[in-house]
Amino acid sequence: MNGRALVLNASFEPLSVVAARRALILVLSEKAVLVQGSGWEVHSARRAFAEPSVVKLVHYVRVPHQTRVAVTRRSVFVRDGHRCQYCGAQAENIDHVVPRSRGGAHSWENVVACCRRCNTRKEDRLLEEAGFRLSRQPRAPRSRLWLLAASGDVEDDWVPYVAPVLQQAVAV
Ligand SMILES: [Zn+2]
């Protein structure tokens, strides 16, 4: 038993990913209920248990603050749907809206996916100088789970729970 399980809040909102063993302990201690099994069984001396793939907490927990997701080429591409945020073409680069040479930060609010052509045309200029417009204002994703999705580590069983959060995180 070395699988992973998605933990949902009592509200069905995804909270975290834990080892399946830890999720089973939550279920057995009645802190969580099994939502979906992995299809595997875990055997103890007397009993067999369904290995959890998705569990839901019995009591709602408040999440005090969300950790910021790291700004990487891959995570920016996922947020921007692999589309250039200036012209809509297939993105190949990331671009600092305010160039780093002009004091622009490497932050979610200042980094966008960009095609090679726009990247070359914009150079080290500000949007107004280059006559460029963003298709939407870049923002930071709101969920830690987003990082997981960006890394492609989402199990099929988790998609129904994780997908709405991702859409919410991206559609800002
Ligand atoms: Zn472009």
mmCIF file of C-alpha atoms and ligand atoms in Angstrom:
data_model
loop_
_atom_site.group_PDB
_atom_site.id
_atom_site.type_symbol
_atom_site.label_atom_id
_atom_site.label_comp_id
_atom_site.label_asym_id
_atom_site.label_seq_id
_atom_site.Cartn_x
_atom_site.Cartn_y
_atom_site.Cartn_z
ATOM 1 C CA MET A 1 0.000 0.000 0.000
ATOM 2 C CA ASN A 2 1.900 2.990 -1.195
ATOM 3 C CA GLY A 3 -0.747 4.892 -3.134
ATOM 4 C CA ARG A 4 -1.859 8.431 -2.522
ATOM 5 C CA ALA A 5 -5.262 9.758 -1.605
ATOM 6 C CA LEU A 6 -6.995 13.069 -2.126
ATOM 7 C CA VAL A 7 -8.460 14.595 1.047
ATOM 8 C CA LEU A 8 -11.603 16.670 0.597
ATOM 9 C CA ASN A 9 -12.939 19.138 3.099
ATOM 10 C CA ALA A 10 -16.428 18.450 4.489
ATOM 11 C CA SER A 11 -17.589 20.884 1.778
ATOM 12 C CA PHE A 12 -16.066 18.610 -0.921
ATOM 13 C CA GLU A 13 -13.370 21.169 -1.620
ATOM 14 C CA PRO A 14 -10.001 19.477 -2.210
ATOM 15 C CA LEU A 15 -7.587 20.106 0.650
ATOM 16 C CA SER A 16 -4.481 18.020 0.230
ATOM 17 C CA VAL A 17 -2.903 14.824 -0.959
ATOM 18 C CA VAL A 18 -1.702 12.298 1.608
ATOM 19 C CA ALA A 19 -0.394 8.737 1.595
ATOM 20 C CA ALA A 20 -3.287 6.288 1.194
ATOM 21 C CA ARG A 21 -2.253 4.746 4.527
ATOM 22 C CA ARG A 22 -2.790 8.085 6.267
ATOM 23 C CA ALA A 23 -6.186 8.450 4.562
ATOM 24 C CA LEU A 24 -7.193 5.008 5.787
ATOM 25 C CA ILE A 25 -6.253 5.978 9.335
ATOM 26 C CA LEU A 26 -8.478 9.062 9.002
ATOM 27 C CA VAL A 27 -11.362 6.826 7.908
ATOM 28 C CA LEU A 28 -10.798 4.214 10.617
ATOM 29 C CA SER A 29 -10.618 6.923 13.282
ATOM 30 C CA GLU A 30 -13.876 8.365 11.894
ATOM 31 C CA LYS A 31 -12.274 11.706 11.055
ATOM 32 C CA ALA A 32 -13.060 11.100 7.397
ATOM 33 C CA VAL A 33 -15.358 8.987 5.267
ATOM 34 C CA LEU A 34 -14.374 7.010 2.227
ATOM 35 C CA VAL A 35 -15.606 8.642 -0.980
ATOM 36 C CA GLN A 36 -13.816 6.433 -3.457
ATOM 37 C CA GLY A 37 -11.538 3.444 -3.148
ATOM 38 C CA SER A 38 -8.559 2.799 -5.365
ATOM 39 C CA GLY A 39 -9.853 -0.673 -6.187
ATOM 40 C CA TRP A 40 -7.146 -2.211 -4.018
ATOM 41 C CA GLU A 41 -7.612 -3.747 -0.621
ATOM 42 C CA VAL A 42 -5.513 -3.434 2.481
ATOM 43 C CA HIS A 43 -5.439 -6.457 4.763
ATOM 44 C CA SER A 44 -4.916 -6.417 8.477
ATOM 45 C CA ALA A 45 -4.838 -9.547 10.624
ATOM 46 C CA ARG A 46 -8.621 -9.814 10.703
ATOM 47 C CA ARG A 47 -10.084 -7.520 8.131
ATOM 48 C CA ALA A 48 -9.745 -6.181 4.638
ATOM 49 C CA PHE A 49 -10.181 -2.481 3.969
ATOM 50 C CA ALA A 50 -10.672 -0.626 0.736
ATOM 51 C CA GLU A 51 -7.568 1.440 0.016
ATOM 52 C CA PRO A 52 -8.780 5.049 -0.171
ATOM 53 C CA SER A 53 -8.282 7.138 -3.283
ATOM 54 C CA VAL A 54 -10.592 9.966 -2.174
ATOM 55 C CA VAL A 55 -11.744 10.673 1.404
ATOM 56 C CA LYS A 56 -13.849 13.489 2.833
ATOM 57 C CA LEU A 57 -13.353 15.012 6.272
ATOM 58 C CA VAL A 58 -16.311 14.677 8.654
ATOM 59 C CA HIS A 59 -15.793 18.177 10.064
ATOM 60 C CA TYR A 60 -15.111 21.264 8.000
ATOM 61 C CA VAL A 61 -11.658 22.745 8.516
ATOM 62 C CA ARG A 62 -10.847 26.348 7.762
ATOM 63 C CA VAL A 63 -7.837 26.846 5.536
ATOM 64 C CA PRO A 64 -6.098 29.934 6.913
ATOM 65 C CA HIS A 65 -4.087 30.877 3.871
ATOM 66 C CA GLN A 66 -3.124 29.395 0.569
ATOM 67 C CA THR A 67 0.495 28.855 -0.250
ATOM 68 C CA ARG A 68 1.519 30.640 -3.397
ATOM 69 C CA VAL A 69 2.293 28.425 -6.351
ATOM 70 C CA ALA A 70 5.804 28.865 -7.754
ATOM 71 C CA VAL A 71 6.076 30.855 -10.981
ATOM 72 C CA THR A 72 7.605 28.436 -13.464
ATOM 73 C CA ARG A 73 7.390 28.134 -17.216
ATOM 74 C CA ARG A 74 5.193 25.064 -16.833
ATOM 75 C CA SER A 75 2.815 26.534 -14.253
ATOM 76 C CA VAL A 76 2.450 29.764 -16.274
ATOM 77 C CA PHE A 77 1.705 27.736 -19.406
ATOM 78 C CA VAL A 78 -0.986 25.801 -17.550
ATOM 79 C CA ARG A 79 -2.586 28.983 -16.184
ATOM 80 C CA ASP A 80 -2.580 30.600 -19.627
ATOM 81 C CA GLY A 81 -3.761 27.485 -21.462
ATOM 82 C CA HIS A 82 -0.504 27.333 -23.453
ATOM 83 C CA ARG A 83 -1.677 30.401 -25.389
ATOM 84 C CA CYS A 84 0.219 33.607 -26.051
ATOM 85 C CA GLN A 85 -1.468 36.252 -23.903
ATOM 86 C CA TYR A 86 -0.865 38.892 -26.572
ATOM 87 C CA CYS A 87 -1.996 37.228 -29.793
ATOM 88 C CA GLY A 88 -3.495 33.834 -28.857
ATOM 89 C CA ALA A 89 -0.943 31.743 -30.772
ATOM 90 C CA GLN A 90 0.678 28.647 -29.302
ATOM 91 C CA ALA A 91 2.960 29.810 -26.477
ATOM 92 C CA GLU A 92 6.617 28.922 -26.582
ATOM 93 C CA ASN A 93 8.123 31.345 -24.090
ATOM 94 C CA ILE A 94 7.239 33.210 -20.977
ATOM 95 C CA ASP A 95 7.361 36.981 -21.042
ATOM 96 C CA HIS A 96 7.767 39.526 -18.270
ATOM 97 C CA VAL A 97 5.045 42.101 -18.974
ATOM 98 C CA VAL A 98 7.192 44.789 -17.378
ATOM 99 C CA PRO A 99 10.652 43.619 -18.491
ATOM 100 C CA ARG A 100 13.055 42.592 -15.764
ATOM 101 C CA SER A 101 15.501 45.156 -17.130
ATOM 102 C CA ARG A 102 12.843 47.784 -16.320
ATOM 103 C CA GLY A 103 12.301 46.537 -12.788
ATOM 104 C CA GLY A 104 9.536 44.017 -13.530
ATOM 105 C CA ALA A 105 9.109 41.233 -10.979
ATOM 106 C CA HIS A 106 9.172 37.505 -11.630
ATOM 107 C CA SER A 107 5.656 37.197 -10.234
ATOM 108 C CA TRP A 108 2.327 35.745 -11.324
ATOM 109 C CA GLU A 109 1.072 39.249 -11.979
ATOM 110 C CA ASN A 110 3.963 40.054 -14.295
ATOM 111 C CA VAL A 111 4.664 36.795 -16.140
ATOM 112 C CA VAL A 112 2.591 35.514 -19.076
ATOM 113 C CA ALA A 113 2.812 32.782 -21.689
ATOM 114 C CA CYS A 114 3.965 34.224 -24.975
ATOM 115 C CA CYS A 115 4.672 33.077 -28.522
ATOM 116 C CA ARG A 116 8.158 33.455 -29.937
ATOM 117 C CA ARG A 117 7.067 36.119 -32.413
ATOM 118 C CA CYS A 118 5.495 38.403 -29.803
ATOM 119 C CA ASN A 119 8.399 37.782 -27.460
ATOM 120 C CA THR A 120 10.835 38.935 -30.142
ATOM 121 C CA ARG A 121 8.693 41.907 -31.232
ATOM 122 C CA LYS A 122 8.088 43.202 -27.719
ATOM 123 C CA GLU A 123 11.763 43.201 -26.744
ATOM 124 C CA ASP A 124 12.544 45.146 -23.576
ATOM 125 C CA ARG A 125 9.617 47.483 -23.941
ATOM 126 C CA LEU A 126 6.543 48.227 -21.859
ATOM 127 C CA LEU A 127 3.154 47.275 -23.280
ATOM 128 C CA GLU A 128 2.254 50.794 -24.324
ATOM 129 C CA GLU A 129 5.639 51.327 -25.931
ATOM 130 C CA ALA A 130 5.328 48.118 -27.936
ATOM 131 C CA GLY A 131 1.622 48.641 -28.706
ATOM 132 C CA PHE A 132 0.793 45.312 -27.030
ATOM 133 C CA ARG A 133 -2.353 44.416 -25.105
ATOM 134 C CA LEU A 134 -2.891 41.522 -22.711
ATOM 135 C CA SER A 135 -5.907 39.330 -23.415
ATOM 136 C CA ARG A 136 -6.489 39.244 -19.637
ATOM 137 C CA GLN A 137 -4.872 40.500 -16.479
ATOM 138 C CA PRO A 138 -2.446 37.873 -15.144
ATOM 139 C CA ARG A 139 -3.162 36.735 -11.593
ATOM 140 C CA ALA A 140 -1.828 34.165 -9.164
ATOM 141 C CA PRO A 141 -3.681 30.841 -8.982
ATOM 142 C CA ARG A 142 -5.545 30.457 -5.729
ATOM 143 C CA SER A 143 -5.079 26.811 -4.930
ATOM 144 C CA ARG A 144 -2.153 24.681 -3.879
ATOM 145 C CA LEU A 145 -3.744 21.798 -5.756
ATOM 146 C CA TRP A 146 -3.082 23.737 -8.845
ATOM 147 C CA LEU A 147 0.596 22.972 -8.521
ATOM 148 C CA LEU A 148 -0.266 19.298 -8.449
ATOM 149 C CA ALA A 149 -2.293 19.590 -11.639
ATOM 150 C CA ALA A 150 0.453 21.587 -13.307
ATOM 151 C CA SER A 151 2.861 18.780 -12.545
ATOM 152 C CA GLY A 152 0.473 16.218 -14.046
ATOM 153 C CA ASP A 153 0.228 14.226 -10.827
ATOM 154 C CA VAL A 154 -3.564 14.116 -10.595
ATOM 155 C CA GLU A 155 -5.065 10.621 -10.362
ATOM 156 C CA ASP A 156 -8.093 9.972 -12.590
ATOM 157 C CA ASP A 157 -10.299 9.438 -9.513
ATOM 158 C CA TRP A 158 -9.530 12.965 -8.327
ATOM 159 C CA VAL A 159 -10.432 14.852 -11.462
ATOM 160 C CA PRO A 160 -14.136 15.455 -10.613
ATOM 161 C CA TYR A 161 -13.101 17.120 -7.340
ATOM 162 C CA VAL A 162 -10.008 18.934 -8.490
ATOM 163 C CA ALA A 163 -11.223 20.226 -11.864
ATOM 164 C CA PRO A 164 -13.748 22.794 -10.506
ATOM 165 C CA VAL A 165 -11.062 24.269 -8.244
ATOM 166 C CA LEU A 166 -8.661 24.554 -11.141
ATOM 167 C CA GLN A 167 -11.230 26.299 -13.275
ATOM 168 C CA GLN A 168 -11.998 28.646 -10.416
ATOM 169 C CA ALA A 169 -8.300 29.272 -9.893
ATOM 170 C CA VAL A 170 -7.688 30.086 -13.530
ATOM 171 C CA ALA A 171 -10.898 31.926 -14.407
ATOM 172 C CA VAL A 172 -10.090 35.147 -12.582
HETATM 173 ZN ZN ZN B 1 1.945 36.077 -29.653
#
